[in-house]
Short mmCIF file of C-alpha atoms in Angstrom, two decimals:
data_model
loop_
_atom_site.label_atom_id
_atom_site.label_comp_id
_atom_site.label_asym_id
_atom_site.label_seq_id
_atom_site.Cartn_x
_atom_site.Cartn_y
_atom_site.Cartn_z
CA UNK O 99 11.57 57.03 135.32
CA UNK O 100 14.31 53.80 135.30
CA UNK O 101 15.85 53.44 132.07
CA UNK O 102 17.86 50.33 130.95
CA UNK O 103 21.39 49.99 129.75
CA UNK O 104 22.69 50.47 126.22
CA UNK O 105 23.11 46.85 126.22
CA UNK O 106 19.43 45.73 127.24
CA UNK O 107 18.00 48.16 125.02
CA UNK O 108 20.30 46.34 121.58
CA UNK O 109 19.07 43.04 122.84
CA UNK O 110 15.51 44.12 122.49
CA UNK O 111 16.00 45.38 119.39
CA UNK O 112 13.74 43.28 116.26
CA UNK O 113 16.95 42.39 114.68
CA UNK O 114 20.66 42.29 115.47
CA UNK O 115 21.67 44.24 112.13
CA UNK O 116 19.61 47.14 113.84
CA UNK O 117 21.00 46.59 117.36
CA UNK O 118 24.08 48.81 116.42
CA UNK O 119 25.24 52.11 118.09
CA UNK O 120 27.57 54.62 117.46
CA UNK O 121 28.99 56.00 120.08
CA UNK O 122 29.60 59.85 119.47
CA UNK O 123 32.33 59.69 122.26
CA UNK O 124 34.53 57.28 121.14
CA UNK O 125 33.14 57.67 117.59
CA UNK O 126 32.66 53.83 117.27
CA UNK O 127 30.42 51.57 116.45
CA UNK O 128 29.44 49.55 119.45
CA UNK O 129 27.59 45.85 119.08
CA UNK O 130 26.54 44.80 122.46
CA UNK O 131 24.59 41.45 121.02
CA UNK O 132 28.58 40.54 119.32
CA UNK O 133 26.32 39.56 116.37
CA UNK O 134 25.05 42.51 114.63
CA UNK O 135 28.40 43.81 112.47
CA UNK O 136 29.29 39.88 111.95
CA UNK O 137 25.07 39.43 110.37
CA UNK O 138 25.36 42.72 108.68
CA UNK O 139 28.82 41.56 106.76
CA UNK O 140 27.44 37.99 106.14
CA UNK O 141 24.26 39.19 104.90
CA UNK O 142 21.96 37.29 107.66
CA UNK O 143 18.75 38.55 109.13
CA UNK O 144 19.20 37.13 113.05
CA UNK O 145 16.95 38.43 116.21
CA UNK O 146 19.03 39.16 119.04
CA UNK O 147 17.15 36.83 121.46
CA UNK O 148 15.31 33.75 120.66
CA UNK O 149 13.47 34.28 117.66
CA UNK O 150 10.08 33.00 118.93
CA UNK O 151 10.26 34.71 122.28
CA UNK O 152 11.22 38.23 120.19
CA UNK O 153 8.42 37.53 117.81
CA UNK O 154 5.30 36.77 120.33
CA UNK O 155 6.79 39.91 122.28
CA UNK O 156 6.12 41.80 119.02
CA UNK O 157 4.79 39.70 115.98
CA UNK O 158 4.96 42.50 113.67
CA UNK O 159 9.20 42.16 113.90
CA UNK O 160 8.26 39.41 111.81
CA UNK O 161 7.53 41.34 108.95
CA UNK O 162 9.99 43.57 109.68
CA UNK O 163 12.67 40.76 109.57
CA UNK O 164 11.42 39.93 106.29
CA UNK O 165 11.43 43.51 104.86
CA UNK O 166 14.77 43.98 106.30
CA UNK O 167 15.87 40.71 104.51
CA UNK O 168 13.98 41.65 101.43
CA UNK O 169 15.55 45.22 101.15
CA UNK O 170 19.25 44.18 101.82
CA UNK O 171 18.82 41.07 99.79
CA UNK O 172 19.48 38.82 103.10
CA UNK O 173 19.34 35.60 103.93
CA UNK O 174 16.53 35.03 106.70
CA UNK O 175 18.62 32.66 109.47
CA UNK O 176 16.98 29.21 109.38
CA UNK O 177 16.00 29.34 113.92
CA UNK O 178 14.03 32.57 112.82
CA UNK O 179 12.34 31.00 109.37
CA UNK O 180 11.13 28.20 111.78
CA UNK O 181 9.67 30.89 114.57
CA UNK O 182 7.96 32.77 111.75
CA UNK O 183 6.01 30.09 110.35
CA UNK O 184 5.12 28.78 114.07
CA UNK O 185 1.23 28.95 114.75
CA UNK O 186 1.95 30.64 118.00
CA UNK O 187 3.31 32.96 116.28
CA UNK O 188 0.93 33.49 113.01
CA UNK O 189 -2.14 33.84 116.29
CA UNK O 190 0.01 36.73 117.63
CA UNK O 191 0.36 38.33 114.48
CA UNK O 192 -3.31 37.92 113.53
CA UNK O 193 -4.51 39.12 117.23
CA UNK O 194 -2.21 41.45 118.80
CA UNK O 195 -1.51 43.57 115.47
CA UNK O 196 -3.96 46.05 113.82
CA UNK O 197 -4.53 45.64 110.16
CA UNK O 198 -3.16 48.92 109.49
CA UNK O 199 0.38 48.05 111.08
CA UNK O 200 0.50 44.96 108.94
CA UNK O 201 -0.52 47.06 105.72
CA UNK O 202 2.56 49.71 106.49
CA UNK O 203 4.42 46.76 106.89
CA UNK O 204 3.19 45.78 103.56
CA UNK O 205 3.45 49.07 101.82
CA UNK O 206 7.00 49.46 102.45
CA UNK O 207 7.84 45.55 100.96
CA UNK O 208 5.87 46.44 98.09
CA UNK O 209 7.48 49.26 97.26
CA UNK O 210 10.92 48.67 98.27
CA UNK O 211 13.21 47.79 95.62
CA UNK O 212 12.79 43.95 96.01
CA UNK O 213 9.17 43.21 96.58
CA UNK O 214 8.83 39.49 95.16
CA UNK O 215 11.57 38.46 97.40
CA UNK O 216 9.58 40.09 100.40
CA UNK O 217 6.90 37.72 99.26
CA UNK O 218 8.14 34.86 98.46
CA UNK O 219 9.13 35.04 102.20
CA UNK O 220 5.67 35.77 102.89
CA UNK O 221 4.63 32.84 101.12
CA UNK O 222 7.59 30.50 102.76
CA UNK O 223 6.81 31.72 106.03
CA UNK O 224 3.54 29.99 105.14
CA UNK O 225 2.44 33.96 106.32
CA UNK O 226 0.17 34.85 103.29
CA UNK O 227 -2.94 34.10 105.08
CA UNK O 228 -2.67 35.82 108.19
CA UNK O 229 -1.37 38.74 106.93
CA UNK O 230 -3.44 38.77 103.46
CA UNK O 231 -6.70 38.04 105.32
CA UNK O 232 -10.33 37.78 103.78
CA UNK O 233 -13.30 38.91 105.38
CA UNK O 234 -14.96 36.03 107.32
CA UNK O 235 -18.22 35.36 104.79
CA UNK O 236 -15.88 35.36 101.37
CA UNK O 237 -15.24 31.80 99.99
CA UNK O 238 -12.52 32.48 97.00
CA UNK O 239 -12.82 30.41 94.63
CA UNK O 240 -9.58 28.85 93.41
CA UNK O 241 -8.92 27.55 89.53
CA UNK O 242 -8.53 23.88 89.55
CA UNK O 243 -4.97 24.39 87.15
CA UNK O 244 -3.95 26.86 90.53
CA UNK O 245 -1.06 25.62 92.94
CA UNK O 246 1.58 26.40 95.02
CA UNK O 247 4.08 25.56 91.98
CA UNK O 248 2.10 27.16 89.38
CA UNK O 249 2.22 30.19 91.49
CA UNK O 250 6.23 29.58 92.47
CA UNK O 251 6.61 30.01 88.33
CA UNK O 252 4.46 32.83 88.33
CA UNK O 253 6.88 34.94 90.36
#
């Protein structure tokens, strides 16, 4: 069995705040990606490669980026907002991950310490319907006085 360097493996890490080691050795922190100690003081959530190529490799590190950004009270980078809420990869999400991966997902925004935030990114992501799906035959039936402001206020 081949493995890869120390450096390959950070840069296919979901995010470069979690593409840190620490090198018992030199007992150091080490940041291949040059990124992830710069993100974690700024307060950015940043993927180490292109966001939409990380993302259709594994759509669910989209809701990890948002409960990462959510928890830590970070700003989602603006190249990685604009992957998110890309069809291609919304179809990913919706067909390469299982329900119950997205509900974990879901579980641990909601009961984190800042779920609205994780939401609202949900819902700025333009994510809510492919990850809150309905079955196929429902037809929800939506209050004329309902909108995307009333519900901004709601929050």
């Amino acid at each position: 069995q081949t493995f890869g360097t120390a450096e390959e493996d950070a840069y296919r890490r979901d995010l470069t705040i979690n593409s840190l080691f620490y090198n018992i050795n030199t007992d150091a922190v080490e940041d291949f990606t040059k990124r992830g100690i710069s993100d974690l003081k700024s307060g950015k959530i940043v993927t180490p490669l292109p966001p939409k190529t990380t993302f259709i490799d594994d759509p669910l590190r989209v809701l990890r980026a948002i409960r990462f950004g959510a928890r830590f009270d970070f700003t989602l980078d603006e190249d990685l907002k604009v992957a998110a809420a890309c069809d291609d990869v919304k179809n990913a999400l919706a067909a390469k991950i299982s329900r119950e991966r997205i509900g974990t997902e879901i579980d641990l925004m909601i009961s984190g310490n800042q779920p609205v935030k994780a939401i609202t990114y949900i819902c700025e992501l333009t994510l809510f319907w492919t990850v809150f799906t309905l079955p196929a035959e429902y037809e929800p039936v939506i209050s004329d006085g309902c909108d995307s402001k009333s519900y901004s206020n709601s929050l």
